[in-house]
PDB file of C-alpha atoms in Angstrom:
ATOM      1  CA  MET A   1     -54.118 -73.268 -18.362  1.00 61.00           C
ATOM      2  CA  THR A   2     -58.000 -71.425 -20.393  1.00 82.00           C
ATOM      3  CA  THR A   3     -57.741 -67.622 -21.330  1.00 93.00           C
ATOM      4  CA  PRO A   4     -60.227 -65.401 -19.480  1.00 97.00           C
ATOM      5  CA  ALA A   5     -63.027 -64.144 -21.777  1.00 96.00           C
ATOM      6  CA  ASN A   6     -63.560 -61.023 -20.059  1.00 96.00           C
ATOM      7  CA  LEU A   7     -60.323 -60.323 -20.489  1.00 98.00           C
ATOM      8  CA  LYS A   8     -59.325 -58.504 -23.855  1.00 98.00           C
ATOM      9  CA  TYR A   9     -55.981 -59.114 -25.462  1.00 98.00           C
ATOM     10  CA  THR A  10     -52.587 -58.110 -27.900  1.00 98.00           C
ATOM     11  CA  LYS A  11     -50.522 -59.651 -30.002  1.00 96.00           C
ATOM     12  CA  SER A  12     -47.792 -59.227 -27.847  1.00 96.00           C
ATOM     13  CA  HIS A  13     -49.143 -61.046 -25.267  1.00 97.00           C
ATOM     14  CA  GLU A  14     -50.008 -58.572 -22.790  1.00 98.00           C
ATOM     15  CA  TRP A  15     -54.179 -59.825 -21.148  1.00 98.00           C
ATOM     16  CA  VAL A  16     -55.975 -55.574 -20.352  1.00 98.00           C
ATOM     17  CA  LYS A  17     -58.768 -55.682 -17.611  1.00 98.00           C
ATOM     18  CA  GLN A  18     -61.572 -53.155 -18.255  1.00 97.00           C
ATOM     19  CA  GLU A  19     -62.142 -51.534 -14.995  1.00 97.00           C
ATOM     20  CA  ALA A  20     -65.336 -49.770 -13.611  1.00 97.00           C
ATOM     21  CA  ASP A  21     -63.414 -46.388 -13.150  1.00 97.00           C
ATOM     22  CA  GLY A  22     -62.534 -46.334 -17.145  1.00 96.00           C
ATOM     23  CA  THR A  23     -58.750 -47.839 -16.189  1.00 97.00           C
ATOM     24  CA  VAL A  24     -56.813 -50.394 -17.357  1.00 98.00           C
ATOM     25  CA  THR A  25     -55.486 -52.954 -15.813  1.00 98.00           C
ATOM     26  CA  VAL A  26     -52.423 -54.697 -17.825  1.00 98.00           C
ATOM     27  CA  GLY A  27     -51.241 -57.840 -16.850  1.00 98.00           C
ATOM     28  CA  ILE A  28     -48.689 -60.266 -18.980  1.00 98.00           C
ATOM     29  CA  THR A  29     -50.433 -63.358 -19.990  1.00 97.00           C
ATOM     30  CA  HIS A  30     -50.313 -67.110 -19.532  1.00 96.00           C
ATOM     31  CA  HIS A  31     -48.255 -68.034 -22.761  1.00 95.00           C
ATOM     32  CA  ALA A  32     -45.438 -65.170 -22.513  1.00 95.00           C
ATOM     33  CA  GLN A  33     -45.055 -66.083 -18.903  1.00 95.00           C
ATOM     34  CA  GLU A  34     -44.959 -70.162 -20.226  1.00 93.00           C
ATOM     35  CA  MET A  35     -42.384 -69.524 -23.082  1.00 93.00           C
ATOM     36  CA  LEU A  36     -40.329 -67.533 -20.909  1.00 94.00           C
ATOM     37  CA  GLY A  37     -39.801 -69.771 -17.741  1.00 94.00           C
ATOM     38  CA  ASP A  38     -39.318 -69.176 -14.455  1.00 96.00           C
ATOM     39  CA  LEU A  39     -39.767 -65.529 -14.390  1.00 97.00           C
ATOM     40  CA  VAL A  40     -36.704 -63.893 -11.724  1.00 97.00           C
ATOM     41  CA  PHE A  41     -37.287 -59.959 -11.691  1.00 97.00           C
ATOM     42  CA  VAL A  42     -39.985 -57.467 -13.518  1.00 97.00           C
ATOM     43  CA  GLU A  43     -39.080 -54.572 -13.826  1.00 96.00           C
ATOM     44  CA  THR A  44     -42.681 -51.822 -15.060  1.00 97.00           C
ATOM     45  CA  PRO A  45     -42.855 -48.627 -15.946  1.00 98.00           C
ATOM     46  CA  ALA A  46     -43.267 -45.408 -13.591  1.00 97.00           C
ATOM     47  CA  VAL A  47     -45.613 -44.059 -12.572  1.00 98.00           C
ATOM     48  CA  GLY A  48     -47.141 -40.365 -13.708  1.00 98.00           C
ATOM     49  CA  ARG A  49     -45.599 -42.711 -17.267  1.00 98.00           C
ATOM     50  CA  ARG A  50     -47.230 -41.661 -20.141  1.00 98.00           C
ATOM     51  CA  LEU A  51     -47.603 -44.517 -22.370  1.00 98.00           C
ATOM     52  CA  LYS A  52     -47.777 -44.558 -26.360  1.00 98.00           C
ATOM     53  CA  GLN A  53     -50.025 -46.871 -27.630  1.00 97.00           C
ATOM     54  CA  GLY A  54     -47.382 -50.306 -28.777  1.00 97.00           C
ATOM     55  CA  GLU A  55     -44.908 -48.384 -27.383  1.00 98.00           C
ATOM     56  CA  GLN A  56     -41.657 -50.381 -24.671  1.00 98.00           C
ATOM     57  CA  CYS A  57     -43.002 -49.792 -20.400  1.00 98.00           C
ATOM     58  CA  ALA A  58     -42.172 -52.848 -19.122  1.00 97.00           C
ATOM     59  CA  VAL A  59     -39.451 -55.793 -18.346  1.00 96.00           C
ATOM     60  CA  ALA A  60     -39.829 -59.407 -17.468  1.00 96.00           C
ATOM     61  CA  GLU A  61     -37.112 -61.800 -17.698  1.00 96.00           C
ATOM     62  CA  SER A  62     -36.127 -64.858 -16.562  1.00 95.00           C
ATOM     63  CA  VAL A  63     -33.128 -67.600 -16.150  1.00 91.00           C
ATOM     64  CA  LYS A  64     -32.941 -68.176 -19.696  1.00 88.00           C
ATOM     65  CA  ALA A  65     -34.617 -64.705 -21.489  1.00 90.00           C
ATOM     66  CA  ALA A  66     -35.405 -61.205 -21.256  1.00 92.00           C
ATOM     67  CA  GLY A  67     -39.452 -60.436 -23.229  1.00 94.00           C
ATOM     68  CA  ASP A  68     -40.806 -56.887 -23.406  1.00 96.00           C
ATOM     69  CA  VAL A  69     -43.988 -55.743 -22.472  1.00 97.00           C
ATOM     70  CA  TYR A  70     -46.208 -52.764 -24.322  1.00 98.00           C
ATOM     71  CA  ALA A  71     -47.902 -50.950 -24.102  1.00 98.00           C
ATOM     72  CA  PRO A  72     -51.829 -52.193 -25.107  1.00 98.00           C
ATOM     73  CA  LEU A  73     -53.253 -48.452 -24.344  1.00 97.00           C
ATOM     74  CA  SER A  74     -51.940 -44.528 -24.880  1.00 98.00           C
ATOM     75  CA  GLY A  75     -52.366 -43.616 -21.177  1.00 98.00           C
ATOM     76  CA  GLU A  76     -51.743 -42.600 -18.196  1.00 98.00           C
ATOM     77  CA  VAL A  77     -49.759 -45.164 -16.101  1.00 98.00           C
ATOM     78  CA  ILE A  78     -51.738 -44.743 -12.721  1.00 98.00           C
ATOM     79  CA  ALA A  79     -49.862 -48.037 -10.375  1.00 98.00           C
ATOM     80  CA  ALA A  80     -47.682 -50.346 -10.602  1.00 98.00           C
ATOM     81  CA  ASN A  81     -47.430 -53.452  -8.643  1.00 98.00           C
ATOM     82  CA  ALA A  82     -44.525 -53.418  -6.809  1.00 95.00           C
ATOM     83  CA  GLU A  83     -44.822 -56.877  -5.128  1.00 96.00           C
ATOM     84  CA  LEU A  84     -43.968 -58.318  -8.978  1.00 97.00           C
ATOM     85  CA  ALA A  85     -40.214 -56.608  -7.568  1.00 94.00           C
ATOM     86  CA  ASP A  86     -39.199 -58.953  -4.341  1.00 95.00           C
ATOM     87  CA  THR A  87     -41.573 -61.934  -6.323  1.00 97.00           C
ATOM     88  CA  PRO A  88     -41.870 -62.187 -10.003  1.00 97.00           C
ATOM     89  CA  GLU A  89     -42.916 -66.075  -9.699  1.00 96.00           C
ATOM     90  CA  LYS A  90     -46.238 -64.361  -8.631  1.00 97.00           C
ATOM     91  CA  ILE A  91     -46.918 -64.392 -13.028  1.00 97.00           C
ATOM     92  CA  ASN A  92     -45.837 -67.902 -12.837  1.00 96.00           C
ATOM     93  CA  ALA A  93     -48.229 -69.302 -10.216  1.00 96.00           C
ATOM     94  CA  ASP A  94     -51.093 -67.388 -12.455  1.00 96.00           C
ATOM     95  CA  ALA A  95     -50.701 -64.889 -14.706  1.00 97.00           C
ATOM     96  CA  TYR A  96     -53.678 -63.669 -14.434  1.00 97.00           C
ATOM     97  CA  THR A  97     -53.876 -62.164 -11.182  1.00 96.00           C
ATOM     98  CA  ALA A  98     -50.766 -60.558 -11.297  1.00 97.00           C
ATOM     99  CA  TRP A  99     -50.497 -57.551 -12.675  1.00 98.00           C
ATOM    100  CA  MET A 100     -48.041 -55.231 -13.470  1.00 98.00           C
ATOM    101  CA  TYR A 101     -49.495 -51.686 -14.037  1.00 98.00           C
ATOM    102  CA  ARG A 102     -53.150 -49.523 -14.257  1.00 98.00           C
ATOM    103  CA  LEU A 103     -53.275 -46.968 -16.642  1.00 97.00           C
ATOM    104  CA  LYS A 104     -55.615 -44.358 -17.347  1.00 98.00           C
ATOM    105  CA  PRO A 105     -56.034 -44.248 -20.749  1.00 98.00           C
ATOM    106  CA  ASP A 106     -56.085 -41.709 -23.791  1.00 97.00           C
ATOM    107  CA  ASP A 107     -58.725 -43.229 -25.340  1.00 95.00           C
ATOM    108  CA  PRO A 108     -60.381 -46.220 -24.048  1.00 88.00           C
ATOM    109  CA  GLY A 109     -61.583 -46.764 -27.874  1.00 93.00           C
ATOM    110  CA  GLU A 110     -58.575 -47.978 -28.171  1.00 96.00           C
ATOM    111  CA  LEU A 111     -60.006 -50.832 -26.064  1.00 95.00           C
ATOM    112  CA  ALA A 112     -62.133 -52.465 -29.331  1.00 95.00           C
ATOM    113  CA  GLY A 113     -59.312 -52.981 -31.584  1.00 96.00           C
ATOM    114  CA  LEU A 114     -57.900 -55.186 -29.101  1.00 98.00           C
ATOM    115  CA  LEU A 115     -58.156 -59.097 -29.606  1.00 98.00           C
ATOM    116  CA  ASP A 116     -61.115 -61.302 -27.819  1.00 97.00           C
ATOM    117  CA  ALA A 117     -60.197 -64.742 -25.958  1.00 97.00           C
ATOM    118  CA  ALA A 118     -60.587 -66.630 -29.311  1.00 96.00           C
ATOM    119  CA  ALA A 119     -57.710 -64.607 -31.795  1.00 97.00           C
ATOM    120  CA  TYR A 120     -55.525 -64.436 -29.155  1.00 97.00           C
ATOM    121  CA  GLN A 121     -56.153 -68.618 -28.313  1.00 95.00           C
ATOM    122  CA  ALA A 122     -55.426 -69.163 -31.847  1.00 95.00           C
ATOM    123  CA  ILE A 123     -52.084 -66.985 -32.462  1.00 94.00           C
ATOM    124  CA  ALA A 124     -51.079 -68.474 -29.230  1.00 92.00           C
ATOM    125  CA  LYS A 125     -51.662 -72.462 -30.999  1.00 91.00           C
ATOM    126  CA  ALA A 126     -50.212 -70.901 -33.901  1.00 91.00           C
ATOM    127  CA  GLU A 127     -46.405 -70.120 -32.010  1.00 85.00           C
ATOM    128  CA  LYS A 128     -46.767 -73.499 -30.437  1.00 75.00           C
ATOM    129  CA  HIS A 129     -46.373 -75.410 -33.162  1.00 62.00           C
TER     130      HIS A 129
END
């Protein structure tokens, strides 16, 4: 699985896609879902919730582990992917299309502090060894 170059990443394995309207879409990376295994439950943050960068805001559970999901940016949750409640395995099928939530950032400048694909790949590769 490649790490899409058009996305930004966090050290805690979230991906961030900047949308044309200034909002961002957030999900967990292929590496994260691979480490967790077959997902059986996903909890997304409530629409309207205000998040601080780095705050735990969602959960992805598999048969073998639960993983916290952290806010890559500060802002307000404007949408949550309700489909994941019934079909969490969509993240296993394609982590980069199965988004978890959308955020309206308080400070779009925070995006600049996130990792590019090459930097994230280096972190993921180091964890595998």
